[in-house]
Short mmCIF file of N, CA and C and ligand atoms in Angstrom, two decimals:
data_model
loop_
_atom_site.label_atom_id
_atom_site.label_comp_id
_atom_site.label_asym_id
_atom_site.label_seq_id
_atom_site.Cartn_x
_atom_site.Cartn_y
_atom_site.Cartn_z
N MET A 44 7.43 25.26 10.57
CA MET A 44 6.48 24.04 9.49
C MET A 44 7.43 23.60 8.71
N ASP A 45 6.89 22.05 8.61
CA ASP A 45 7.89 21.80 7.64
C ASP A 45 7.36 21.99 5.88
N ARG A 46 8.67 22.01 5.13
CA ARG A 46 8.54 22.10 4.02
C ARG A 46 8.26 21.09 3.30
N ILE A 47 7.31 21.23 1.99
CA ILE A 47 7.08 20.17 1.37
C ILE A 47 7.17 20.40 0.12
N ASP A 48 7.66 20.19 -0.70
CA ASP A 48 8.00 19.99 -2.85
C ASP A 48 6.68 19.18 -2.91
N VAL A 49 5.98 19.15 -3.55
CA VAL A 49 5.26 18.58 -4.40
C VAL A 49 5.85 17.77 -6.11
N LEU A 50 5.96 16.88 -5.73
CA LEU A 50 6.40 15.15 -6.52
C LEU A 50 5.49 14.74 -7.84
N ILE A 51 4.57 14.51 -7.08
CA ILE A 51 3.68 13.86 -8.03
C ILE A 51 2.30 14.66 -8.06
N SER A 52 1.87 15.37 -8.98
CA SER A 52 0.37 16.42 -8.34
C SER A 52 -1.00 15.17 -8.28
N ALA A 53 -2.10 16.04 -7.61
CA ALA A 53 -3.00 15.52 -7.83
C ALA A 53 -3.88 14.57 -8.94
N GLU A 54 -3.27 15.20 -10.27
CA GLU A 54 -3.57 14.98 -11.25
C GLU A 54 -3.08 13.83 -11.98
N GLN A 55 -1.73 13.81 -11.90
CA GLN A 55 -1.06 12.72 -12.08
C GLN A 55 -1.62 11.78 -11.60
N ILE A 56 -2.32 12.08 -9.98
CA ILE A 56 -2.11 10.54 -9.33
C ILE A 56 -3.41 9.94 -9.81
N ARG A 57 -4.68 10.48 -10.30
CA ARG A 57 -5.93 10.51 -10.67
C ARG A 57 -5.23 9.55 -12.12
N THR A 58 -4.36 10.10 -12.89
CA THR A 58 -4.43 9.37 -14.21
C THR A 58 -3.95 7.56 -13.99
N ALA A 59 -2.81 7.85 -13.01
CA ALA A 59 -2.26 6.79 -12.48
C ALA A 59 -2.94 5.47 -12.29
N VAL A 60 -4.03 6.20 -11.25
CA VAL A 60 -5.45 5.08 -10.29
C VAL A 60 -5.86 4.82 -11.26
N ASN A 61 -6.33 5.30 -12.38
CA ASN A 61 -7.34 5.00 -13.22
C ASN A 61 -6.68 3.85 -14.36
N ARG A 62 -5.29 4.19 -14.55
CA ARG A 62 -4.42 2.97 -15.18
C ARG A 62 -4.41 1.47 -14.50
N VAL A 63 -4.32 1.78 -13.15
CA VAL A 63 -3.66 0.58 -12.67
C VAL A 63 -5.19 -0.05 -12.69
N ALA A 64 -6.27 0.08 -12.00
CA ALA A 64 -7.66 0.31 -11.95
C ALA A 64 -8.34 -0.27 -13.67
N GLN A 65 -7.63 0.44 -14.85
CA GLN A 65 -7.97 -0.54 -16.10
C GLN A 65 -7.19 -1.78 -16.22
N GLN A 66 -5.32 -2.13 -15.59
CA GLN A 66 -4.93 -3.04 -15.48
C GLN A 66 -5.81 -4.65 -14.51
N ILE A 67 -6.13 -3.80 -13.48
CA ILE A 67 -6.53 -4.67 -12.31
C ILE A 67 -8.48 -5.57 -13.31
N SER A 68 -8.48 -4.62 -14.39
CA SER A 68 -10.23 -5.32 -14.64
C SER A 68 -9.74 -5.80 -15.63
N THR A 69 -8.70 -5.64 -16.78
CA THR A 69 -8.34 -6.44 -17.56
C THR A 69 -8.08 -8.11 -17.04
N ASP A 70 -7.22 -8.01 -15.75
CA ASP A 70 -6.54 -9.02 -15.87
C ASP A 70 -7.41 -10.39 -14.93
N TYR A 71 -8.43 -9.69 -14.02
CA TYR A 71 -9.03 -10.34 -13.00
C TYR A 71 -10.66 -10.85 -14.20
N HIS A 72 -10.69 -9.72 -15.01
CA HIS A 72 -11.83 -10.09 -16.30
C HIS A 72 -12.96 -10.81 -15.94
N ASN A 73 -13.54 -9.66 -14.99
CA ASN A 73 -15.40 -10.05 -14.11
C ASN A 73 -14.72 -10.88 -12.92
N ARG A 74 -14.03 -11.54 -12.41
CA ARG A 74 -13.76 -12.84 -11.61
C ARG A 74 -14.19 -12.03 -10.17
N PRO A 75 -14.85 -12.47 -9.43
CA PRO A 75 -14.66 -11.70 -8.24
C PRO A 75 -13.44 -11.60 -7.40
N LEU A 76 -13.48 -10.11 -6.77
CA LEU A 76 -12.02 -9.78 -6.01
C LEU A 76 -12.39 -9.28 -4.42
N THR A 77 -11.19 -9.02 -3.71
CA THR A 77 -11.22 -8.89 -2.60
C THR A 77 -9.76 -8.19 -2.59
N ILE A 78 -10.44 -6.74 -1.91
CA ILE A 78 -9.08 -5.82 -2.03
C ILE A 78 -9.21 -5.59 -1.12
N LEU A 79 -7.76 -5.64 0.11
CA LEU A 79 -7.65 -5.48 1.39
C LEU A 79 -6.49 -4.07 1.17
N GLY A 80 -6.90 -3.04 2.15
CA GLY A 80 -6.03 -2.61 2.19
C GLY A 80 -5.81 -2.29 3.58
N VAL A 81 -4.16 -1.78 2.94
CA VAL A 81 -3.65 -1.89 4.63
C VAL A 81 -2.93 -0.36 5.22
N MET A 82 -4.04 -0.88 6.45
CA MET A 82 -4.11 0.86 7.27
C MET A 82 -3.04 1.54 7.46
N THR A 83 -3.31 2.28 7.59
CA THR A 83 -3.43 3.28 7.31
C THR A 83 -3.24 3.98 6.03
N GLY A 84 -1.99 4.01 5.21
CA GLY A 84 -1.72 4.45 4.70
C GLY A 84 -2.55 4.66 2.49
N SER A 85 -3.18 3.59 3.18
CA SER A 85 -3.76 2.55 1.65
C SER A 85 -4.84 4.12 1.46
N LEU A 86 -5.55 4.25 2.76
CA LEU A 86 -6.99 4.80 2.52
C LEU A 86 -7.40 5.76 1.14
N MET A 87 -6.44 7.01 0.65
CA MET A 87 -6.41 7.23 -0.04
C MET A 87 -6.91 6.76 -1.57
N PHE A 88 -5.42 5.87 -2.05
CA PHE A 88 -5.66 5.02 -2.74
C PHE A 88 -6.59 3.88 -3.11
N LEU A 89 -7.17 3.44 -1.87
CA LEU A 89 -8.29 2.15 -2.03
C LEU A 89 -9.19 3.46 -2.03
N ALA A 90 -9.38 4.14 -1.76
CA ALA A 90 -10.98 4.94 -1.64
C ALA A 90 -10.86 5.48 -3.37
N ASP A 91 -9.86 6.06 -4.15
CA ASP A 91 -10.23 6.48 -5.23
C ASP A 91 -9.78 4.91 -6.91
N LEU A 92 -9.53 3.70 -6.29
CA LEU A 92 -9.11 2.82 -7.14
C LEU A 92 -10.75 2.06 -6.95
N ILE A 93 -11.19 1.66 -6.10
CA ILE A 93 -11.77 0.46 -5.58
C ILE A 93 -13.54 1.82 -7.05
N ARG A 94 -13.12 2.98 -6.49
CA ARG A 94 -14.12 3.66 -7.45
C ARG A 94 -14.28 3.79 -9.23
N GLN A 95 -13.21 2.88 -8.95
CA GLN A 95 -12.75 2.62 -11.06
C GLN A 95 -13.00 1.71 -11.12
N LEU A 96 -13.60 1.07 -10.33
CA LEU A 96 -13.61 -0.34 -10.39
C LEU A 96 -15.05 -1.15 -10.81
N ASP A 97 -15.33 -1.50 -12.16
CA ASP A 97 -16.40 -2.08 -12.06
C ASP A 97 -17.11 -3.42 -12.13
N MET A 98 -16.79 -4.50 -11.23
CA MET A 98 -16.60 -5.57 -11.63
C MET A 98 -17.08 -6.16 -10.05
N PRO A 99 -17.70 -7.52 -9.63
CA PRO A 99 -17.69 -7.96 -8.72
C PRO A 99 -16.34 -8.04 -7.60
N LEU A 100 -17.21 -7.34 -6.17
CA LEU A 100 -15.60 -6.80 -5.76
C LEU A 100 -16.43 -6.49 -4.15
N GLN A 101 -15.31 -7.22 -3.36
CA GLN A 101 -15.45 -7.32 -1.54
C GLN A 101 -13.97 -6.21 -0.89
N VAL A 102 -14.40 -5.76 -0.18
CA VAL A 102 -13.64 -4.55 0.39
C VAL A 102 -12.80 -4.87 1.39
N GLY A 103 -12.21 -4.70 2.65
CA GLY A 103 -11.96 -5.79 3.43
C GLY A 103 -9.99 -4.55 3.89
N MET A 104 -9.87 -4.21 5.14
CA MET A 104 -8.83 -3.14 5.57
C MET A 104 -7.76 -4.48 6.38
N ILE A 105 -6.60 -4.53 6.20
CA ILE A 105 -5.97 -5.27 7.46
C ILE A 105 -4.63 -3.42 7.61
N GLN A 106 -4.06 -4.87 9.05
CA GLN A 106 -3.27 -3.53 9.69
C GLN A 106 -1.84 -4.52 10.43
N ALA A 107 -1.40 -3.20 9.99
CA ALA A 107 1.06 -3.72 9.85
C ALA A 107 1.16 -2.83 10.39
N SER A 108 1.49 -3.21 11.54
CA SER A 108 2.58 -2.18 11.87
C SER A 108 4.35 -1.93 12.18
N SER A 109 4.71 -1.38 11.88
CA SER A 109 6.59 -2.06 12.66
C SER A 109 6.92 -1.21 13.36
N TYR A 110 7.38 -2.08 13.78
CA TYR A 110 8.57 -0.90 14.88
C TYR A 110 9.68 -0.91 14.80
N ARG A 111 10.15 -0.43 14.21
CA ARG A 111 12.07 0.50 13.73
C ARG A 111 12.45 0.49 14.63
N GLY A 112 13.26 -0.87 15.38
CA GLY A 112 13.92 -0.06 17.16
C GLY A 112 15.30 0.60 16.91
N THR A 113 15.86 0.00 15.60
CA THR A 113 16.86 1.07 15.70
C THR A 113 17.11 1.63 14.11
N GLN A 114 18.54 2.28 13.81
CA GLN A 114 17.78 3.01 12.84
C GLN A 114 18.37 2.17 11.38
N THR A 115 18.50 1.11 11.83
CA THR A 115 18.66 0.42 9.97
C THR A 115 18.03 -0.67 9.97
N THR A 116 17.68 -1.52 11.25
CA THR A 116 16.98 -2.49 11.22
C THR A 116 15.57 -2.29 11.25
N PRO A 117 14.48 -3.13 10.31
CA PRO A 117 13.08 -2.73 10.40
C PRO A 117 13.13 -3.55 11.45
N GLY A 118 11.70 -3.27 12.33
CA GLY A 118 11.55 -3.75 13.82
C GLY A 118 10.59 -4.90 13.00
N THR A 119 10.03 -5.99 14.28
CA THR A 119 9.38 -7.11 13.79
C THR A 119 7.72 -5.93 13.84
N LEU A 120 7.33 -6.85 12.61
CA LEU A 120 5.89 -6.45 12.37
C LEU A 120 5.11 -7.26 12.80
N ARG A 121 3.70 -6.11 13.40
CA ARG A 121 2.19 -7.16 14.32
C ARG A 121 1.34 -6.74 13.01
N ILE A 122 0.85 -8.10 12.71
CA ILE A 122 -0.36 -8.03 12.10
C ILE A 122 -1.88 -8.00 12.73
N ASN A 123 -2.18 -6.87 11.98
CA ASN A 123 -3.85 -7.23 13.13
C ASN A 123 -4.96 -7.85 11.62
N ALA A 124 -5.33 -8.87 12.20
CA ALA A 124 -5.93 -9.72 10.73
C ALA A 124 -7.59 -10.08 11.36
N ASP A 125 -7.56 -8.94 12.32
CA ASP A 125 -9.50 -9.41 13.02
C ASP A 125 -10.31 -8.61 12.29
N PHE A 126 -9.89 -7.69 11.07
CA PHE A 126 -11.39 -7.21 10.66
C PHE A 126 -11.57 -7.77 9.40
N LEU A 127 -11.16 -8.76 8.68
CA LEU A 127 -10.67 -9.10 7.45
C LEU A 127 -11.98 -9.76 7.33
N PRO A 128 -12.10 -9.57 6.04
CA PRO A 128 -13.81 -10.77 5.12
C PRO A 128 -12.80 -11.97 5.26
N ARG A 129 -14.03 -13.10 5.19
CA ARG A 129 -13.69 -14.44 4.68
C ARG A 129 -12.82 -14.59 3.34
N LEU A 130 -11.95 -15.43 3.05
CA LEU A 130 -10.76 -14.86 2.04
C LEU A 130 -10.70 -16.61 1.33
N GLU A 131 -11.24 -17.51 1.79
CA GLU A 131 -11.19 -18.87 1.30
C GLU A 131 -11.42 -18.73 -0.34
N ASP A 132 -11.16 -19.09 -1.24
CA ASP A 132 -10.97 -19.27 -2.20
C ASP A 132 -11.23 -18.07 -3.06
N ARG A 133 -10.61 -16.67 -2.30
CA ARG A 133 -10.97 -15.53 -3.23
C ARG A 133 -10.02 -15.11 -3.66
N ASP A 134 -9.84 -14.11 -4.87
CA ASP A 134 -8.94 -13.53 -5.42
C ASP A 134 -8.68 -12.44 -4.53
N VAL A 135 -7.65 -12.26 -3.97
CA VAL A 135 -7.00 -11.70 -3.57
C VAL A 135 -6.07 -10.62 -3.69
N LEU A 136 -6.23 -9.22 -3.67
CA LEU A 136 -5.12 -7.96 -3.99
C LEU A 136 -5.25 -7.30 -2.53
N LEU A 137 -3.82 -6.88 -2.10
CA LEU A 137 -3.02 -6.70 -1.20
C LEU A 137 -2.99 -4.84 -1.70
N LEU A 138 -3.51 -3.80 -0.85
CA LEU A 138 -2.86 -2.48 -1.26
C LEU A 138 -2.42 -1.74 -0.35
N ASP A 139 -1.13 -0.99 -0.54
CA ASP A 139 -0.86 -0.23 -0.10
C ASP A 139 -0.02 1.15 -0.98
N ASP A 140 0.21 1.88 0.63
CA ASP A 140 0.58 2.72 -0.41
C ASP A 140 2.16 3.45 -1.53
N ILE A 141 3.13 2.30 -0.11
CA ILE A 141 4.59 2.47 -0.69
C ILE A 141 5.01 0.95 -0.42
N PHE A 142 5.76 0.70 -1.21
CA PHE A 142 6.66 -0.40 -0.86
C PHE A 142 8.23 0.27 -1.20
N ASP A 143 8.23 0.11 -0.25
CA ASP A 143 9.79 0.64 0.39
C ASP A 143 11.24 -0.62 0.62
N THR A 144 10.89 -0.75 1.88
CA THR A 144 11.94 -2.33 2.22
C THR A 144 11.46 -3.46 1.32
N GLY A 145 9.86 -3.43 1.39
CA GLY A 145 9.02 -4.49 1.20
C GLY A 145 9.04 -5.52 2.51
N GLN A 146 9.33 -5.14 3.15
CA GLN A 146 9.24 -6.31 4.47
C GLN A 146 7.52 -5.92 4.68
N THR A 147 6.89 -5.03 4.64
CA THR A 147 5.03 -5.38 5.12
C THR A 147 5.03 -5.90 4.64
N LEU A 148 5.10 -5.71 2.95
CA LEU A 148 4.02 -6.44 2.26
C LEU A 148 4.45 -8.05 2.23
N SER A 149 5.85 -8.29 2.13
CA SER A 149 5.88 -9.78 2.16
C SER A 149 5.62 -10.34 3.30
N ALA A 150 5.77 -9.63 4.57
CA ALA A 150 4.82 -10.67 5.63
C ALA A 150 4.09 -10.87 5.44
N LEU A 151 2.56 -9.72 5.10
CA LEU A 151 1.22 -9.73 4.68
C LEU A 151 1.18 -10.89 3.56
N CYS A 152 1.82 -11.19 2.75
CA CYS A 152 1.37 -12.15 1.99
C CYS A 152 1.73 -13.39 2.86
N THR A 153 2.83 -13.59 3.00
CA THR A 153 3.21 -14.55 3.64
C THR A 153 2.06 -15.00 4.67
N HIS A 154 1.31 -14.06 6.21
CA HIS A 154 1.34 -14.15 7.13
C HIS A 154 -0.47 -14.60 5.81
N LEU A 155 -0.94 -13.93 5.02
CA LEU A 155 -2.32 -15.01 4.88
C LEU A 155 -2.32 -15.90 3.52
N ALA A 156 -1.51 -16.09 2.70
CA ALA A 156 -1.14 -17.52 2.67
C ALA A 156 -1.31 -18.65 3.17
N ALA A 157 -0.78 -18.78 4.23
CA ALA A 157 -0.98 -19.47 5.30
C ALA A 157 -0.29 -18.95 6.81
N PRO A 158 -1.67 -18.79 7.50
CA PRO A 158 -2.21 -17.82 8.38
C PRO A 158 -1.99 -18.94 9.70
N ALA A 159 -1.14 -17.79 10.76
CA ALA A 159 -0.71 -19.02 11.58
C ALA A 159 -1.62 -19.80 12.83
N VAL A 160 -2.94 -19.07 12.39
CA VAL A 160 -3.81 -19.44 13.33
C VAL A 160 -5.26 -19.74 13.20
N PRO A 161 -5.04 -21.31 12.61
CA PRO A 161 -5.74 -21.75 11.66
C PRO A 161 -7.57 -21.23 12.38
N SER A 162 -7.61 -21.67 12.99
CA SER A 162 -8.80 -21.42 14.11
C SER A 162 -9.51 -19.78 13.58
N ALA A 163 -8.66 -19.22 13.76
CA ALA A 163 -8.89 -17.87 13.65
C ALA A 163 -8.49 -17.36 11.92
N SER A 164 -8.57 -18.45 11.10
CA SER A 164 -8.08 -17.81 10.04
C SER A 164 -9.06 -17.67 9.24
N PRO A 165 -8.86 -16.16 8.36
CA PRO A 165 -10.09 -15.97 7.17
C PRO A 165 -10.19 -17.39 6.19
N GLY A 166 -9.13 -18.10 6.10
CA GLY A 166 -9.41 -19.18 4.99
C GLY A 166 -8.48 -18.74 3.47
N LYS A 167 -8.00 -19.57 3.04
CA LYS A 167 -6.70 -19.37 2.44
C LYS A 167 -7.38 -18.71 0.81
N PRO A 168 -6.62 -17.80 0.69
CA PRO A 168 -7.53 -16.58 -1.08
C PRO A 168 -6.64 -18.06 -2.22
N ARG A 169 -7.70 -18.04 -2.91
CA ARG A 169 -7.02 -18.18 -4.51
C ARG A 169 -5.77 -18.20 -4.81
N SER A 170 -5.42 -16.65 -4.91
CA SER A 170 -4.61 -16.24 -5.18
C SER A 170 -4.25 -14.89 -4.83
N LEU A 171 -3.14 -13.88 -4.51
CA LEU A 171 -2.80 -13.05 -3.60
C LEU A 171 -1.30 -12.53 -4.37
N LYS A 172 -1.96 -10.96 -4.64
CA LYS A 172 -1.69 -10.56 -5.89
C LYS A 172 -1.14 -9.22 -4.52
N ALA A 173 0.02 -7.92 -4.69
CA ALA A 173 -0.34 -7.18 -4.31
C ALA A 173 0.28 -5.69 -5.12
N ALA A 174 -0.57 -4.57 -4.96
CA ALA A 174 -0.52 -2.91 -5.97
C ALA A 174 -0.35 -2.20 -4.50
N VAL A 175 0.43 -1.20 -5.14
CA VAL A 175 0.80 0.00 -4.54
C VAL A 175 0.65 0.88 -5.46
N LEU A 176 0.99 1.80 -4.61
CA LEU A 176 0.78 3.65 -5.57
C LEU A 176 2.33 4.16 -5.36
N LEU A 177 3.67 3.88 -4.93
CA LEU A 177 4.66 4.07 -5.00
C LEU A 177 5.41 3.52 -4.89
N TRP A 178 6.51 3.03 -5.74
CA TRP A 178 7.72 1.89 -5.74
C TRP A 178 8.94 3.09 -5.41
N LYS A 179 9.84 2.55 -4.06
CA LYS A 179 10.57 3.56 -4.23
C LYS A 179 12.09 3.17 -4.00
N GLU A 180 12.83 3.04 -5.10
CA GLU A 180 13.95 2.68 -5.22
C GLU A 180 14.79 2.13 -5.00
N GLY A 181 15.60 1.45 -5.09
CA GLY A 181 16.65 0.69 -4.43
C GLY A 181 16.73 0.32 -3.38
N ARG A 182 15.78 0.25 -2.79
CA ARG A 182 15.36 -0.04 -0.84
C ARG A 182 14.91 -1.05 -0.68
N GLN A 183 14.97 -2.49 -1.19
CA GLN A 183 14.05 -3.32 -1.30
C GLN A 183 15.33 -4.33 -0.73
N THR A 184 14.40 -5.35 0.31
CA THR A 184 15.34 -6.17 1.14
C THR A 184 14.21 -7.35 0.81
N VAL A 185 13.42 -8.13 0.21
CA VAL A 185 12.62 -8.83 -0.21
C VAL A 185 12.66 -9.44 -2.07
N THR A 186 12.35 -10.60 -1.96
CA THR A 186 12.65 -11.07 -3.23
C THR A 186 10.97 -10.47 -4.11
N MET A 187 10.32 -10.15 -3.46
CA MET A 187 8.76 -10.38 -3.69
C MET A 187 8.70 -8.86 -4.54
N GLN A 188 7.64 -8.42 -5.10
CA GLN A 188 7.49 -7.13 -6.12
C GLN A 188 6.14 -6.92 -6.24
N PRO A 189 5.64 -5.62 -6.02
CA PRO A 189 3.97 -5.37 -5.95
C PRO A 189 3.82 -5.43 -7.79
N ASP A 190 2.93 -6.06 -7.93
CA ASP A 190 2.18 -6.75 -9.24
C ASP A 190 1.49 -5.34 -10.22
N TYR A 191 1.05 -4.51 -9.26
CA TYR A 191 0.82 -3.48 -10.12
C TYR A 191 1.12 -2.10 -9.36
N PHE A 192 1.63 -1.45 -9.52
CA PHE A 192 1.89 0.29 -8.98
C PHE A 192 1.73 1.45 -9.79
N GLY A 193 1.63 2.50 -9.16
CA GLY A 193 1.14 3.98 -10.12
C GLY A 193 2.75 4.47 -10.43
N PHE A 194 3.75 4.57 -9.31
CA PHE A 194 4.93 5.59 -9.76
C PHE A 194 6.10 4.49 -9.04
N ARG A 195 6.98 4.75 -9.85
CA ARG A 195 8.64 4.22 -9.09
C ARG A 195 8.93 5.67 -8.56
N ILE A 196 9.48 5.97 -7.45
CA ILE A 196 10.70 7.04 -7.09
C ILE A 196 11.21 7.46 -6.38
N PRO A 197 12.27 8.23 -6.56
CA PRO A 197 13.39 8.07 -5.78
C PRO A 197 13.53 7.76 -4.35
N ASP A 198 14.53 7.51 -3.92
CA ASP A 198 14.45 7.43 -2.71
C ASP A 198 14.66 8.53 -1.34
N GLN A 199 13.76 9.05 -1.34
CA GLN A 199 13.43 10.19 -0.22
C GLN A 199 11.47 10.32 0.44
N PHE A 200 12.00 10.89 1.74
CA PHE A 200 10.80 10.41 2.26
C PHE A 200 9.54 11.36 1.80
N VAL A 201 8.24 10.64 1.50
CA VAL A 201 7.66 11.32 0.82
C VAL A 201 6.19 11.11 1.86
N VAL A 202 4.86 12.44 1.75
CA VAL A 202 4.53 12.49 2.62
C VAL A 202 2.79 12.70 1.62
N GLY A 203 1.33 12.80 2.11
CA GLY A 203 0.40 12.93 1.21
C GLY A 203 -0.26 11.77 0.62
N TYR A 204 -1.77 12.17 0.29
CA TYR A 204 -2.30 10.97 -0.69
C TYR A 204 -2.22 9.87 0.47
N GLY A 205 -2.51 9.97 2.10
CA GLY A 205 -2.50 8.58 2.39
C GLY A 205 -0.86 8.63 3.46
N LEU A 206 0.04 8.96 2.41
CA LEU A 206 1.20 8.91 3.62
C LEU A 206 1.62 9.74 5.09
N ASP A 207 2.22 9.80 5.23
CA ASP A 207 2.60 10.38 6.84
C ASP A 207 3.70 10.42 7.58
N PHE A 208 4.35 11.82 8.27
CA PHE A 208 5.48 12.32 8.57
C PHE A 208 4.58 12.02 9.98
N ASN A 209 5.42 11.42 11.19
CA ASN A 209 4.58 11.51 12.27
C ASN A 209 3.25 11.69 12.18
N ASN A 210 2.34 11.10 11.45
CA ASN A 210 0.81 11.21 11.51
C ASN A 210 0.69 12.27 10.84
N GLU A 211 1.13 13.17 10.18
CA GLU A 211 0.58 14.18 10.02
C GLU A 211 0.92 14.23 7.98
N TYR A 212 0.08 15.04 8.11
CA TYR A 212 0.07 14.91 6.26
C TYR A 212 -0.82 14.02 5.72
N ARG A 213 -1.53 13.39 6.00
CA ARG A 213 -1.62 12.44 5.39
C ARG A 213 -3.18 12.55 4.08
N HIS A 214 -3.30 14.32 4.66
CA HIS A 214 -5.08 14.62 4.05
C HIS A 214 -4.60 14.95 2.39
N LEU A 215 -3.07 16.01 2.27
CA LEU A 215 -2.75 16.33 1.65
C LEU A 215 -3.61 15.28 -0.11
N PRO A 216 -3.59 16.03 -1.09
CA PRO A 216 -4.10 15.29 -2.25
C PRO A 216 -2.95 15.46 -3.11
N TYR A 217 -2.03 15.35 -3.16
CA TYR A 217 -0.99 15.28 -3.80
C TYR A 217 0.37 14.60 -3.03
N VAL A 218 1.40 13.43 -3.65
CA VAL A 218 2.62 12.97 -2.76
C VAL A 218 3.97 13.98 -2.82
N GLY A 219 4.07 14.58 -1.95
CA GLY A 219 5.27 15.79 -1.87
C GLY A 219 6.48 15.40 -0.79
N VAL A 220 7.95 15.88 -1.57
CA VAL A 220 8.86 15.81 -0.19
C VAL A 220 8.56 16.41 0.93
N VAL A 221 8.64 15.57 2.16
CA VAL A 221 9.16 16.93 3.11
C VAL A 221 10.66 16.64 3.36
N HIS A 222 10.70 18.29 3.58
CA HIS A 222 12.04 19.32 4.77
C HIS A 222 11.67 19.33 5.51
N PRO A 223 11.81 18.29 6.84
CA PRO A 223 11.33 18.48 8.07
C PRO A 223 12.27 19.30 9.10
N VAL A 224 11.85 20.34 9.69
CA VAL A 224 12.48 21.58 10.86
C VAL A 224 12.80 19.78 12.26
N THR A 225 12.07 19.58 12.22
CA THR A 225 12.77 18.06 12.64
C THR A 225 13.03 17.05 12.28
N PRO A 226 14.33 16.43 12.75
CA PRO A 226 14.69 15.12 11.94
C PRO A 226 13.83 14.18 11.28
N LEU A 227 14.17 13.56 10.34
CA LEU A 227 13.01 12.24 9.09
C LEU A 227 13.58 11.53 10.60
N PRO A 228 12.30 10.38 10.05
CA PRO A 228 12.78 9.03 11.41
C PRO A 228 13.82 8.34 9.65
N VAL A 229 14.47 7.37 10.22
CA VAL A 229 15.57 6.76 9.42
C VAL A 229 14.93 4.89 9.27
N ALA A 230 14.47 4.75 8.26
CA ALA A 230 13.97 3.29 8.41
C ALA A 230 15.56 2.12 8.26
P1 LIG B 219 8.70 -1.29 3.37
O1 LIG B 219 8.16 -2.73 4.81
O2 LIG B 219 9.47 -0.57 3.99
O3 LIG B 219 8.12 -1.39 2.70
O4 LIG B 219 7.15 -0.31 4.25
C1 LIG B 219 6.46 -0.14 4.21
C2 LIG B 219 5.71 1.51 5.86
O5 LIG B 219 6.52 1.81 5.76
C3 LIG B 219 4.65 1.70 3.83
O6 LIG B 219 3.23 1.03 4.18
C4 LIG B 219 4.76 3.26 4.91
O7 LIG B 219 3.73 3.32 5.82
C5 LIG B 219 5.51 3.41 5.42
N1 LIG B 219 7.09 4.29 4.57
C6 LIG B 219 7.97 3.53 3.66
N2 LIG B 219 8.17 4.70 2.70
C7 LIG B 219 7.66 5.54 3.16
C8 LIG B 219 7.41 7.20 3.48
O8 LIG B 219 8.41 7.74 2.47
N3 LIG B 219 7.19 8.33 3.92
C9 LIG B 219 5.55 7.70 4.45
N4 LIG B 219 5.88 6.23 4.89
C10 LIG B 219 6.65 5.86 4.17
MG1 LIG B 220 1.94 1.58 5.48
#
């Protein structure tokens, strides 16, 4: 069994999610919002956050899978936007579990702001922002930054609250640092 040390407790997460929800409510000020969760890691953050939002809200999911070919180069990102609601003239907030290199959210923002295939396009959002639960320090390779975040964390591989290691541990109610018996993936 891998050893997992708690980094952020369920209680700390709850407090941070409430804070982010408050910031979003204040900023959007009852303007209709579309929150798009990035599958699969955002599932818990999405579920907990939207239940704290008392405002006009649509929710959708978008899939982004990165294939990291070698140890240091991020692979190409495959985006599946088939399940998106209409985004035309909507205020859109992308939601992901963690901002690591930033490649995923940066590519998704580019994709949504100027969709490559106009006929299949969900439409151009009026505004586009990003929120993450975790922001891993010192890893960014892009200029964009999340507009909302729960915690900054050191450069360690974490699991739980939606985040996985080989698809395990997403269900943990806390965020923990994993010390695997098998080697970690290198991003
Ligand atoms: P980015 O494109 O490098 O910012 O990576 C974002 C994605 O990599 C996240 O959505 C996660 O799926 C994954 N990821 C990055 N760091 C971790 C981690 O520490 N634990 C689990 N998944 C991670
Ligand atoms: Mg992810």
